[in-house]
């Protein structure tokens, strides 16, 4: 059986400015991801630098962190079986030009920087990134009633 996991996604400033919040959330819900925490916020630059710490030293680090702090974002923790892999497939490749049509970036982004959504890329980064934005008591444990219609015993 696939593991129930949590991941963090950030609808970045360009996603908010382009009014794509509903469209983006819908795609994760379509694939049975469940919201367990959410925050609409302006990200302080210090926090942006922590989110993107793995990219420190790369030429795009400064513009990337400045962009994340330039305008509000929506940060969401999603829970589902295999959700880290699923969200990355839904979002698509980093560049909007490379991303497959049908993915969020493939359908809406024409840029590497303005690529609308960030998501954790591994269980370790999910834990690190969730902890940057949420205290444990801000994450809600609850059941949705459709699970028996989503998964079978071999999943
Ligand atoms: P994201 O998924 O938020 O994680 C790291 C971000 O760095 C990535 O999306 C892009 O927005 C950005 N990024 C990665 N590679 C480049 C690049 N070559 N030039 C500019 N930005 C980049």
Coordinates of C-alpha atoms and ligand atoms in Angstrom, one line a residue, residues 10 12 51-52 54-55 58-61 63-64 67-68 88 91-92 94-95 105 111-120 129, ligand 1:
X10 CA 3.4 27.4 -2.3
X12 CA 3.8 31.8 -5.6
X51 CA 12.8 28.0 1.8
X52 CA 15.3 28.1 -1.0
X54 CA 19.4 24.5 -1.2
X55 CA 19.8 27.0 -4.1
X58 CA 23.3 29.7 -7.6
X59 CA 22.9 32.7 -9.9
X60 CA 19.1 32.7 -9.6
X61 CA 19.0 32.6 -5.8
X63 CA 16.0 37.0 -7.7
X64 CA 14.2 33.8 -6.7
X67 CA 10.3 37.2 -6.0
X68 CA 8.9 34.9 -3.3
X88 CA 5.2 17.2 -8.7
X91 CA 2.9 20.9 -11.4
X92 CA 5.3 19.7 -14.1
X94 CA 10.6 23.7 -13.6
X95 CA 10.4 25.7 -16.8
X105 CA 3.3 24.9 -15.5
X111 CA 9.1 31.0 -17.6
X112 CA 11.5 29.3 -15.3
X113 CA 11.2 32.0 -12.7
X114 CA 7.5 32.8 -13.0
X115 CA 6.5 29.1 -12.7
X116 CA 3.5 29.7 -10.4
X117 CA 3.9 26.9 -7.8
X118 CA 6.6 25.4 -5.6
X119 CA 6.4 22.0 -4.1
X120 CA 8.5 19.9 -1.8
X129 CA 9.4 23.1 4.5
Ligands
LIG1 P1 10.6 26.0 -7.4 O1 9.9 24.7 -7.7 O2 10.0 27.0 -6.6 O3 12.0 25.7 -6.8 C1 13.2 26.4 -7.1 C2 13.0 27.5 -8.0 O4 14.1 28.0 -8.6 C3 12.2 27.0 -9.2 O5 10.9 26.7 -8.8 C4 12.4 28.1 -10.2 O6 11.4 29.1 -10.0 C5 13.8 28.6 -9.8 N1 14.8 28.2 -10.8 C6 15.3 27.0 -11.0 N2 16.2 27.0 -12.0 C7 16.2 28.3 -12.4 C8 17.0 29.0 -13.4 N3 17.9 28.3 -14.2 N4 16.8 30.3 -13.6 C9 15.8 30.9 -12.8 N5 15.1 30.4 -11.8 C10 15.3 29.1 -11.6

